[in-house]
Tab-separated table of C-alpha atoms and ligand atoms in Angstrom:
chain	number	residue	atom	x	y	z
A	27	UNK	CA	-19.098	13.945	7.442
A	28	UNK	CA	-17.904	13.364	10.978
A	29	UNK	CA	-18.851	9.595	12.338
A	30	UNK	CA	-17.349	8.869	16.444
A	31	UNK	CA	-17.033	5.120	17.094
A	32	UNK	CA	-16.719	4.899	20.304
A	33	UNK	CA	-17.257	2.125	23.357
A	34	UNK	CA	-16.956	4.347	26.385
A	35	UNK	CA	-17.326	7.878	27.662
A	36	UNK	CA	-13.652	7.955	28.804
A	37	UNK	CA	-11.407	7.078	26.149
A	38	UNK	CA	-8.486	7.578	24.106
A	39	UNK	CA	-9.693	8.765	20.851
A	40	UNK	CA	-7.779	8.523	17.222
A	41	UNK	CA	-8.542	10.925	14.887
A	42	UNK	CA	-8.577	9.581	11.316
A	43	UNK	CA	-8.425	11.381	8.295
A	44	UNK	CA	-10.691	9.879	5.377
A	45	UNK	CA	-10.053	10.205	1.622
A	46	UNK	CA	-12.293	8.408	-0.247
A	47	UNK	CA	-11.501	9.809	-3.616
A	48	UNK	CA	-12.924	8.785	-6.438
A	49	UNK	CA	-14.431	5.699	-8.597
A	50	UNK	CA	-14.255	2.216	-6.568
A	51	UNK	CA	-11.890	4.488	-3.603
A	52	UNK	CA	-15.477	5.133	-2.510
A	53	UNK	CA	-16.822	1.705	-2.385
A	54	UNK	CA	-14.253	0.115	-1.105
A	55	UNK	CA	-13.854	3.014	1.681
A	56	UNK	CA	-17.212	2.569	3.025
A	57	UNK	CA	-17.099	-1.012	3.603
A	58	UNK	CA	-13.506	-0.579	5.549
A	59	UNK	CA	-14.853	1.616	7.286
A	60	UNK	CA	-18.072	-0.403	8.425
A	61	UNK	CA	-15.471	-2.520	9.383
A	62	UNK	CA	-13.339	0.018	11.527
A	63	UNK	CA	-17.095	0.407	13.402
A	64	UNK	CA	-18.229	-3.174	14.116
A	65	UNK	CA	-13.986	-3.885	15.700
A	66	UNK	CA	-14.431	-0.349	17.531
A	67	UNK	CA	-17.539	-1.195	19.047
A	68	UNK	CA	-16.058	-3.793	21.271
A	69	UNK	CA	-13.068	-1.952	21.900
A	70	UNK	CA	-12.816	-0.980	25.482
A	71	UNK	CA	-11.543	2.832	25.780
A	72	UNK	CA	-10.451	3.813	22.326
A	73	UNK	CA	-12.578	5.430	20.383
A	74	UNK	CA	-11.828	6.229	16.265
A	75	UNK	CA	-13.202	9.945	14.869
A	76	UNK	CA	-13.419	9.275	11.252
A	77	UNK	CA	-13.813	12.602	9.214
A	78	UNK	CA	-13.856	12.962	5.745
A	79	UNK	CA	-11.942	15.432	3.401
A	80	UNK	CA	-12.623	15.659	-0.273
A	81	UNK	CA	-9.537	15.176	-2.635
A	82	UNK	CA	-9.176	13.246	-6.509
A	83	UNK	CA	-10.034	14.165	-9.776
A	84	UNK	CA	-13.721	14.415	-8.842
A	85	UNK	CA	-12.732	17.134	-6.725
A	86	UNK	CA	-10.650	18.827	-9.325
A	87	UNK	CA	-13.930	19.112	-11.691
A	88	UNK	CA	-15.986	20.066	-8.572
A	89	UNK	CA	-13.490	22.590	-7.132
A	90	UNK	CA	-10.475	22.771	-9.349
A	91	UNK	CA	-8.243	21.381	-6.717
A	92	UNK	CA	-7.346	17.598	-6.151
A	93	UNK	CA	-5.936	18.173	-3.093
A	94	UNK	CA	-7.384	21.544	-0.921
A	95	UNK	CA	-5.238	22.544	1.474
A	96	UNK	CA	-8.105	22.000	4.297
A	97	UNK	CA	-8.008	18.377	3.243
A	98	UNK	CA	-3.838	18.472	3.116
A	99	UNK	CA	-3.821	20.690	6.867
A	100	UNK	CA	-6.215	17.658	8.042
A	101	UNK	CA	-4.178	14.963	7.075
A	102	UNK	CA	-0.858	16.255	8.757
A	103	UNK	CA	-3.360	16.707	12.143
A	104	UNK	CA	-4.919	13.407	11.764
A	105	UNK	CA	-3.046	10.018	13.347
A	106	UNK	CA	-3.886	8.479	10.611
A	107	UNK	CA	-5.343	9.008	6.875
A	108	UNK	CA	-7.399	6.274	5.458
A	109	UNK	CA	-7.356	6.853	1.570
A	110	UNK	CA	-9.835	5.196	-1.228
A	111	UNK	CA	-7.728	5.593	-4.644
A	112	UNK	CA	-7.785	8.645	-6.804
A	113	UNK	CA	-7.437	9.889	-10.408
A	114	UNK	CA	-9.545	9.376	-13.227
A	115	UNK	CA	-8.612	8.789	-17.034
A	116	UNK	CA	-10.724	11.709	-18.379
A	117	UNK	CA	-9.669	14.196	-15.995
A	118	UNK	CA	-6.191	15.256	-16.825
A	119	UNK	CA	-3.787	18.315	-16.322
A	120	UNK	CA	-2.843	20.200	-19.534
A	121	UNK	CA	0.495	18.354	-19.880
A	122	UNK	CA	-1.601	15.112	-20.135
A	123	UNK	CA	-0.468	13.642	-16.633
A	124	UNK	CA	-3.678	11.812	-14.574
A	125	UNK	CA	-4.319	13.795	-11.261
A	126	UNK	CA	-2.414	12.100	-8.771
A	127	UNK	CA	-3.019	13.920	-4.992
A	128	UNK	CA	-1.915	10.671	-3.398
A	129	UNK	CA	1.498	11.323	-4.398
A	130	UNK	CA	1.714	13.901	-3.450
A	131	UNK	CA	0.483	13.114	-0.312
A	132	UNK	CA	3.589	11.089	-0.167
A	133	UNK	CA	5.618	14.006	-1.217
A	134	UNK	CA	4.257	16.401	0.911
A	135	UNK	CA	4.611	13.864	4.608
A	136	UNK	CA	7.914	12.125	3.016
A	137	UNK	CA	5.873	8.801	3.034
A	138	UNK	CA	9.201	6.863	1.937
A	139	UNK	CA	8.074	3.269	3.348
A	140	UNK	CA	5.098	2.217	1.115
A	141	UNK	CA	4.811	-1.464	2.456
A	142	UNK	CA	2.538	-3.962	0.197
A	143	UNK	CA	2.036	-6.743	2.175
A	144	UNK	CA	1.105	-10.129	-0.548
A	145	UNK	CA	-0.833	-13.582	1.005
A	146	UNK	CA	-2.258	-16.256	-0.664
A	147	UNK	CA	-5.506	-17.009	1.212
A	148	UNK	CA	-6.396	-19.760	-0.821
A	149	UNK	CA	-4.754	-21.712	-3.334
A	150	UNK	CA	-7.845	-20.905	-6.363
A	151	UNK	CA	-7.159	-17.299	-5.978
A	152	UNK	CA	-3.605	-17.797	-7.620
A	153	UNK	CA	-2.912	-18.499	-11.235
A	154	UNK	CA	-0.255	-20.406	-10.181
A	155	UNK	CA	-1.175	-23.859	-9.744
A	156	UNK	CA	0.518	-26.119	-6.836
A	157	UNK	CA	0.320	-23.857	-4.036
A	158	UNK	CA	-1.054	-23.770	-0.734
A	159	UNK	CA	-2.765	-21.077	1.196
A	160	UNK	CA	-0.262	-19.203	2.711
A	161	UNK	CA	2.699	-20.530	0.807
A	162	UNK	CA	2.583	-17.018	-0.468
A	163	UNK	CA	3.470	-14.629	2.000
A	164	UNK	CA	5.774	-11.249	1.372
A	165	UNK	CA	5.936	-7.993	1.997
A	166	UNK	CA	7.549	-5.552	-0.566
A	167	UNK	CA	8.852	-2.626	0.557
A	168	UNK	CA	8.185	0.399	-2.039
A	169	UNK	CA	10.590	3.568	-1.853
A	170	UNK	CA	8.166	5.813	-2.046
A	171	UNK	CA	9.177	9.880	-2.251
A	172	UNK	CA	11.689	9.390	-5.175
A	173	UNK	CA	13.538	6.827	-7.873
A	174	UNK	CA	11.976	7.821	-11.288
A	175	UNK	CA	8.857	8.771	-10.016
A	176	UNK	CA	10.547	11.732	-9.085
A	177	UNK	CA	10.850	12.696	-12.565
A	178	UNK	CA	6.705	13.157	-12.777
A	179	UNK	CA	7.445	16.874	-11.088
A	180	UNK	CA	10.185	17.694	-13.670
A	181	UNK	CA	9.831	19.789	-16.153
A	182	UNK	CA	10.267	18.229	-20.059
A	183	UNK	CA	10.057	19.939	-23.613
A	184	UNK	CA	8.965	17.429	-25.769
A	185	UNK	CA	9.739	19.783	-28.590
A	186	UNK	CA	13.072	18.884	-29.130
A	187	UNK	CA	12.131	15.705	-29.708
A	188	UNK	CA	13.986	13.931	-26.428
A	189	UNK	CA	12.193	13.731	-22.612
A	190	UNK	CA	14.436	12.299	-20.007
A	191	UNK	CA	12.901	10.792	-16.946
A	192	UNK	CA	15.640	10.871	-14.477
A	193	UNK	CA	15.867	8.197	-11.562
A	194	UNK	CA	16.690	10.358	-8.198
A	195	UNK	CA	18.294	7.783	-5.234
A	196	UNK	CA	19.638	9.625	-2.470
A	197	UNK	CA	21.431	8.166	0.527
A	198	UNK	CA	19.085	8.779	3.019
A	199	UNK	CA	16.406	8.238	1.107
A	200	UNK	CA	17.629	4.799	0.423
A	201	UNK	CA	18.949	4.677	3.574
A	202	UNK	CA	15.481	5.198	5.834
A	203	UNK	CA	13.642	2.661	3.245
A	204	UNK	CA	16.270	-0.197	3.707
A	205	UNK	CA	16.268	-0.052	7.606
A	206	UNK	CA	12.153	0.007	7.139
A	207	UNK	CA	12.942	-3.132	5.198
A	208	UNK	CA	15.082	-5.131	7.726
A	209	UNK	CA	13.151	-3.851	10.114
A	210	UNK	CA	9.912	-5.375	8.473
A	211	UNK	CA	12.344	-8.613	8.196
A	212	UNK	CA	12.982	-8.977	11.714
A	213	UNK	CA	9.192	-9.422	12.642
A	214	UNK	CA	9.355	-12.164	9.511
A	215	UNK	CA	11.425	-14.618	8.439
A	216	UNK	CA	14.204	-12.825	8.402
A	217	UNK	CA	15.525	-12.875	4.440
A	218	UNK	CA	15.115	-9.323	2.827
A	219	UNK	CA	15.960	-9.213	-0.524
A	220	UNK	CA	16.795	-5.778	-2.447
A	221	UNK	CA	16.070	-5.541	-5.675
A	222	UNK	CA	17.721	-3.419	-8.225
A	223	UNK	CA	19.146	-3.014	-11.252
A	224	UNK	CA	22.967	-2.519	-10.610
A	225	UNK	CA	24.403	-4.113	-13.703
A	226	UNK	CA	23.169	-1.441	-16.056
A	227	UNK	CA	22.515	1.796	-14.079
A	228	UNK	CA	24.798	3.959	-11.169
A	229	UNK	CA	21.996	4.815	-9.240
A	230	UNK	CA	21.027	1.553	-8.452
A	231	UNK	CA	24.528	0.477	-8.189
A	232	UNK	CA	24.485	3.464	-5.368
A	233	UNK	CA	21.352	1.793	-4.273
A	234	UNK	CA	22.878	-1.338	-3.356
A	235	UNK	CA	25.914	-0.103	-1.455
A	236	UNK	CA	24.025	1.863	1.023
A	237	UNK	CA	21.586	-1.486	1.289
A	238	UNK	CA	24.612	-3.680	2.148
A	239	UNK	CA	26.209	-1.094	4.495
A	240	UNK	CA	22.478	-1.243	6.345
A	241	UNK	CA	22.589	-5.103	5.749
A	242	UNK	CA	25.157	-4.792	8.541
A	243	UNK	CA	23.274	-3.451	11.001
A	244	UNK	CA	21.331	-6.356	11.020
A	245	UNK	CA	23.339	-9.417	11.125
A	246	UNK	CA	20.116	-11.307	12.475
A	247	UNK	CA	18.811	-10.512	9.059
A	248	UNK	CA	19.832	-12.972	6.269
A	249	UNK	CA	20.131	-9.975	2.999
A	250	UNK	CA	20.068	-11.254	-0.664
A	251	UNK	CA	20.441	-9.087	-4.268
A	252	UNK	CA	18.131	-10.190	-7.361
A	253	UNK	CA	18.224	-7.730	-10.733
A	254	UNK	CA	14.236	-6.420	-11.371
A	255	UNK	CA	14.178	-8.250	-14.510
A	256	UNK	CA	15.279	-12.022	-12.434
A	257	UNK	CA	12.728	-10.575	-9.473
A	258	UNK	CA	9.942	-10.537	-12.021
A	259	UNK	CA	11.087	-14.990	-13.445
A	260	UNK	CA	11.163	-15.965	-9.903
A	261	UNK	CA	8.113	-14.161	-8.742
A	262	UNK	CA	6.424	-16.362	-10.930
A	263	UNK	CA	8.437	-19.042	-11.022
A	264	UNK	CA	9.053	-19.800	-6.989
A	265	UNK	CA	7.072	-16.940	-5.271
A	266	UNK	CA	7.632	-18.894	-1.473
A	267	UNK	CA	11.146	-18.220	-1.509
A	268	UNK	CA	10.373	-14.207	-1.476
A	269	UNK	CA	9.925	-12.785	2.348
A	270	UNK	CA	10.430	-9.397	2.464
A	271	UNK	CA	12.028	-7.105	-0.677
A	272	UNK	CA	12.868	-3.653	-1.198
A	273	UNK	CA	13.278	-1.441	-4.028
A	274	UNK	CA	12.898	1.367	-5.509
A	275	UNK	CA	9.420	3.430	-6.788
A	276	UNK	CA	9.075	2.535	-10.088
A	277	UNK	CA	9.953	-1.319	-9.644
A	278	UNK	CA	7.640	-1.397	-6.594
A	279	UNK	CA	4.999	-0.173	-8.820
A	280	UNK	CA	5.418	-2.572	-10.994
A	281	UNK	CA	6.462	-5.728	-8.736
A	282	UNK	CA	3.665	-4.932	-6.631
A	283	UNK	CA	0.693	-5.378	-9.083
A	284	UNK	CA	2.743	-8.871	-10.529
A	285	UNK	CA	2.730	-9.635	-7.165
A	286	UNK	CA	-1.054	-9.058	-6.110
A	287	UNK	CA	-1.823	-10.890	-9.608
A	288	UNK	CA	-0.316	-13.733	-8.179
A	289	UNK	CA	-2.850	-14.081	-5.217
A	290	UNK	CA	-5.679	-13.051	-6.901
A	291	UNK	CA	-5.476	-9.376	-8.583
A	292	UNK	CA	-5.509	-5.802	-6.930
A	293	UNK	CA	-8.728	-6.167	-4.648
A	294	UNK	CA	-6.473	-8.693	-2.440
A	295	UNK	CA	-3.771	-6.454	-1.843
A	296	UNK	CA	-3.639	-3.725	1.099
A	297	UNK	CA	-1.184	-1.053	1.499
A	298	UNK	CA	0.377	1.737	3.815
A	299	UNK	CA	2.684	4.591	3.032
A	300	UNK	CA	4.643	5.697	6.304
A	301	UNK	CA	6.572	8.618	7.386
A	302	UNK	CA	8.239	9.829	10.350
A	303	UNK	CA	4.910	11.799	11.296
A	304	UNK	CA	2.266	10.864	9.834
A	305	UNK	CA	0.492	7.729	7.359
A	306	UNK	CA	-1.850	6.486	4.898
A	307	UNK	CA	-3.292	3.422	4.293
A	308	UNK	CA	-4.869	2.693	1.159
A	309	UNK	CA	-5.737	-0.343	-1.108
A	310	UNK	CA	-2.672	-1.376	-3.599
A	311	UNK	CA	-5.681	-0.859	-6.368
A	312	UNK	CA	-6.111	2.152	-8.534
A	313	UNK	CA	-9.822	3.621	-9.211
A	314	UNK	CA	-10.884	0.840	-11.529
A	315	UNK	CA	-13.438	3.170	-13.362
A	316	UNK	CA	-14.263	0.117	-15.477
A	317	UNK	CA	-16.342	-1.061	-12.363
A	318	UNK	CA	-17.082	1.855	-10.147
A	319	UNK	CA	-20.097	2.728	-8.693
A	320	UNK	CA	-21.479	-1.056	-9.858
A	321	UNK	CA	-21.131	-2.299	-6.308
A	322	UNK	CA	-19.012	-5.082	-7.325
A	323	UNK	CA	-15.516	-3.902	-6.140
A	324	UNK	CA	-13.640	-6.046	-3.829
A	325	UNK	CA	-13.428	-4.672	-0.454
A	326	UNK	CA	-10.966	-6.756	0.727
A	327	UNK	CA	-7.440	-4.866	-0.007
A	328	UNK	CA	-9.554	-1.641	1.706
A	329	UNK	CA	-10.567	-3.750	4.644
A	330	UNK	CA	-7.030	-4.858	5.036
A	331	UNK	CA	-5.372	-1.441	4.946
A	332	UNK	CA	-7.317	-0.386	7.210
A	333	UNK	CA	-6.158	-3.178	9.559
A	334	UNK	CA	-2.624	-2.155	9.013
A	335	UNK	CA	-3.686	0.905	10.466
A	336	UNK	CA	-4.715	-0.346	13.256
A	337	UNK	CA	-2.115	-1.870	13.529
A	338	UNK	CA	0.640	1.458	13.174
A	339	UNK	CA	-1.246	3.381	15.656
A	340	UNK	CA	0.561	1.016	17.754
A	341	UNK	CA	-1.794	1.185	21.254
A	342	UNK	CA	-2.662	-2.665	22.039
A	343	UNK	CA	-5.878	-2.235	21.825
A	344	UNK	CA	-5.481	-0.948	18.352
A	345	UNK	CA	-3.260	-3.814	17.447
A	346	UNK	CA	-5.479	-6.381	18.686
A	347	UNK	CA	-8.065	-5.315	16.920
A	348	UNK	CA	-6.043	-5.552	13.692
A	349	UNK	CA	-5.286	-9.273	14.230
A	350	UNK	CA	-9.083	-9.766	14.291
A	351	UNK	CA	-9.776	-8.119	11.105
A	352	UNK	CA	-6.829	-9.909	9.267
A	353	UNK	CA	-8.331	-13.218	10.981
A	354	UNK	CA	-11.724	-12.668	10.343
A	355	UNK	CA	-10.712	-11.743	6.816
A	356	UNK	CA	-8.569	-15.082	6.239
A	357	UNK	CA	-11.440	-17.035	7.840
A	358	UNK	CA	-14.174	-15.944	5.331
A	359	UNK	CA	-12.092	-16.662	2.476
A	360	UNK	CA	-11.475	-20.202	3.520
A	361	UNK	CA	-14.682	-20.654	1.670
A	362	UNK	CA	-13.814	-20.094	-1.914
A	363	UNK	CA	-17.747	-19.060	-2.528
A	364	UNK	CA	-17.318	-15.946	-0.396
A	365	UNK	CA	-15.596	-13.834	-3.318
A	366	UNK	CA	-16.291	-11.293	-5.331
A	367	UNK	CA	-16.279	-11.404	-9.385
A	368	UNK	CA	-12.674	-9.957	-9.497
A	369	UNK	CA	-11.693	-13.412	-7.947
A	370	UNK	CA	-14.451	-15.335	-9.285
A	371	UNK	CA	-17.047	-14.923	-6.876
A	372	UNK	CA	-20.563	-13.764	-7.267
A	373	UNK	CA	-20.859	-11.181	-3.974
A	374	UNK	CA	-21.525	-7.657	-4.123
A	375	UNK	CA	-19.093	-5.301	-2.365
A	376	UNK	CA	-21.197	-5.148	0.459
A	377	UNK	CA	-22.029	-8.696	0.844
A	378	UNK	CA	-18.286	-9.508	0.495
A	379	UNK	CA	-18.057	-7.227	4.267
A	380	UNK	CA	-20.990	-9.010	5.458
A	381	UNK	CA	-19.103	-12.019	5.157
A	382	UNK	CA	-15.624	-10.449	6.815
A	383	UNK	CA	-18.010	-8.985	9.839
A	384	UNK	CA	-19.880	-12.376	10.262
A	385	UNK	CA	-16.137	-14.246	10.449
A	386	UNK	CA	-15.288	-10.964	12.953
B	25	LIG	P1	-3.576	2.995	-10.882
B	25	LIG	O1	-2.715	3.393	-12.018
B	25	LIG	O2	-4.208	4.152	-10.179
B	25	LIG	O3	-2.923	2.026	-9.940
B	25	LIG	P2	-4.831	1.207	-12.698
B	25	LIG	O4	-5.631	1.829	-13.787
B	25	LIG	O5	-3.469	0.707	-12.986
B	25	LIG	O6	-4.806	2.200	-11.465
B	25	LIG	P3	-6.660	-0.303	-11.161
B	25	LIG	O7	-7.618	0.797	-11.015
B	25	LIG	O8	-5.992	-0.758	-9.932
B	25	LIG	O9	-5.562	-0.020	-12.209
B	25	LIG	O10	-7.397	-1.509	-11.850
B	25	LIG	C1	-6.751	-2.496	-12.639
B	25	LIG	C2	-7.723	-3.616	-12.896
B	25	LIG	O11	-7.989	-4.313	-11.706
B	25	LIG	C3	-9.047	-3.140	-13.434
B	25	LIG	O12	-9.474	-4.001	-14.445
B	25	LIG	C4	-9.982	-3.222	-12.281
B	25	LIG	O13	-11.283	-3.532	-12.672
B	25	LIG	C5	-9.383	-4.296	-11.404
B	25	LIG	N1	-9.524	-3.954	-9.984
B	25	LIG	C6	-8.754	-3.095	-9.288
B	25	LIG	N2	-9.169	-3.013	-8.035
B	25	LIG	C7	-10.239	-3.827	-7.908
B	25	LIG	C8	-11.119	-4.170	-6.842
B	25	LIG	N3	-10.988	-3.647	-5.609
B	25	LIG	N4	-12.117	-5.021	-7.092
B	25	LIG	C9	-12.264	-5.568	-8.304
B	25	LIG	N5	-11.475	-5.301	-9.348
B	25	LIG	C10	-10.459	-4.433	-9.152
């Protein structure tokens, strides 16, 4: 399906790649991209051709590939690929691993700077009590093309009783993702924070030393150490004093769905994976096959990555039209009624948009 949202004849037109994928990636997708339509439409001279590609597990059972190599060819041509979420828990290569296309997505466009932006929009989303709107505000910046996910293309024998999952940190790997972090820190307030775990293990002792040679690159840029295991106490414990951290896969994973717990759970928290060349935006949030297809997914985190893709295509148009959705987004959840169940609400995934395109 091909859909041109445009507000002029002459225009500059962005080609986006779309990826629904499967289970709630599909619900979510749609409303983002009603979204994308209503900002277009009063966009003066850029226009947005959203096509859509098949790839997940559903199209492993349909095809027996979760990622064809029309859909792969179509993301490296696109300017941008917006993704749903893929994999589902009954469909499963023979080793027993979920299908997971968007990694290899990352893989295959080196994707190294997964950044998963975290705001409080109001204080009864958060389990913590005290807070204010707001008072919650960090970005964490995910390695994303190696640490021990790396070790999910290796080879094990489990027959020998012993599987090693080894955590790969390169220099330039680590290298590209710290710069995207103090980088990210300069537009902020300027702390970034790595977080590792260099008292136990050389690779993130490695880690750390190419993060404080970067650290001096930006003396602007006030850069702090905290082991995983302390990240995880003072996440909960003092969550403000957090601007922007970095760290590897794994952790990210991890910190990254503590984090989005803390403002409300996984349908509050957006995400983009960028490369050199190319990007995808996607919610933080898995497929949630508990709730798919009951039109009850939260919309939000989708509506949000798509804004940070406005955003990255980096045309001021483009980024004006992001600051609307994030304010029309933070200006419908000012009313704690306009939610859906995830976050205590009673709005279907669709009226949850209709409220975001009213506010927009
Ligand atoms: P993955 O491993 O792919 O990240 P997961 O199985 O860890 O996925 P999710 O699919 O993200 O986890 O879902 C975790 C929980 O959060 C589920 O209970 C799900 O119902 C809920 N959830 C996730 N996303 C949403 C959303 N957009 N709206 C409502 N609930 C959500």
């Amino acid at each position: 399906m091909t859909t041109t949202t445009a507000s002029s004849s002459k225009v500059q037109t962005f080609e986006i790649a779309v990826l629904p994928g499967d289970g709630i990636g599909i619900d979510v997708t749609r409303e983002a991209l009603r979204v994308l339509d209503a900002v277009a439409a009063s966009l003066n001279g850029v226009a947005f051709v959203c096509t859509e590609y098949p790839a997940g597990a559903g199209e492993f059972v349909r095809h027996g590939n979760p990622l064809p190599a029309a859909t792969l060819e179509a993301c490296g041509n696109a300017d941008a690929v917006l993704l749903g979420a893929m994999g589902l828990p009954d469909v499963r290569w023979p080793d027993g691993k979920e299908m997971t296309p968007q990694l290899d997505l990352r893989d295959r466009f080196q994707l190294y700077c997964g950044l998963r932006p975290i705001r409080l929009f109001h204080e009864r989303d958060s389990p913590l009590k005290n807070l204010r709107a707001g008072e919650i505000d960090m970005m964490i910046v995910r390695e994303s093309t190696e640490g021990l996910f790396s070790a999910r293309l290796s080879h094990s024998d489990s027959e020998k009783g012993e599987v090693c999952d080894v955590m790969r940190i390169t220099r330039e790997g680590s290298e590209r993702v710290c710069r995207a972090a103090f980088r990210e820190a300069m537009k902020r307030r300027r702390i970034c924070t790595l977080v590792d775990k260099a008292n136990v293990l050389p690779s993130m002792v490695y880690f750390r030393s190419v993060f404080d040679e970067v650290a001096r690159e930006f003396p602007e840029v006030e850069a702090r150490h905290c082991y995983v295991d302390a990240a995880a106490l003072y996440l909960v414990q003092r969550p403000g004093s957090f601007d922007v951290l970095v760290t590897e896969n794994m952790f990210g994973d991890i910190l990254s769905d503590l984090a989005a717990g803390l403002v409300g759970g996984m349908g509050m928290a957006p995400s983009a994976d960028i490369g050199e060349n190319c990007a995808v935006f996607q919610p933080s949030h898995g497929t949630a096959p508990d709730i798919a297809g009951q039109g009850i997914a939260n919309p939000v985190a989708a509506i949000l990555s798509m804004a940070m893709m406005l955003e990255w295509l980096d045309d001021p148009r483009t980024r004006a039209a992001a600051a609307r959705v994030r304010n029309a987004v933070e200006c419908a959840l000012t009313d704690p009624a306009i939610r859906t169940p995830d976050v205590g609400g009673e709005l279907t995934t669709s009226g949850m948009t209709a409220a975001i395109l009213a506010a927009l």
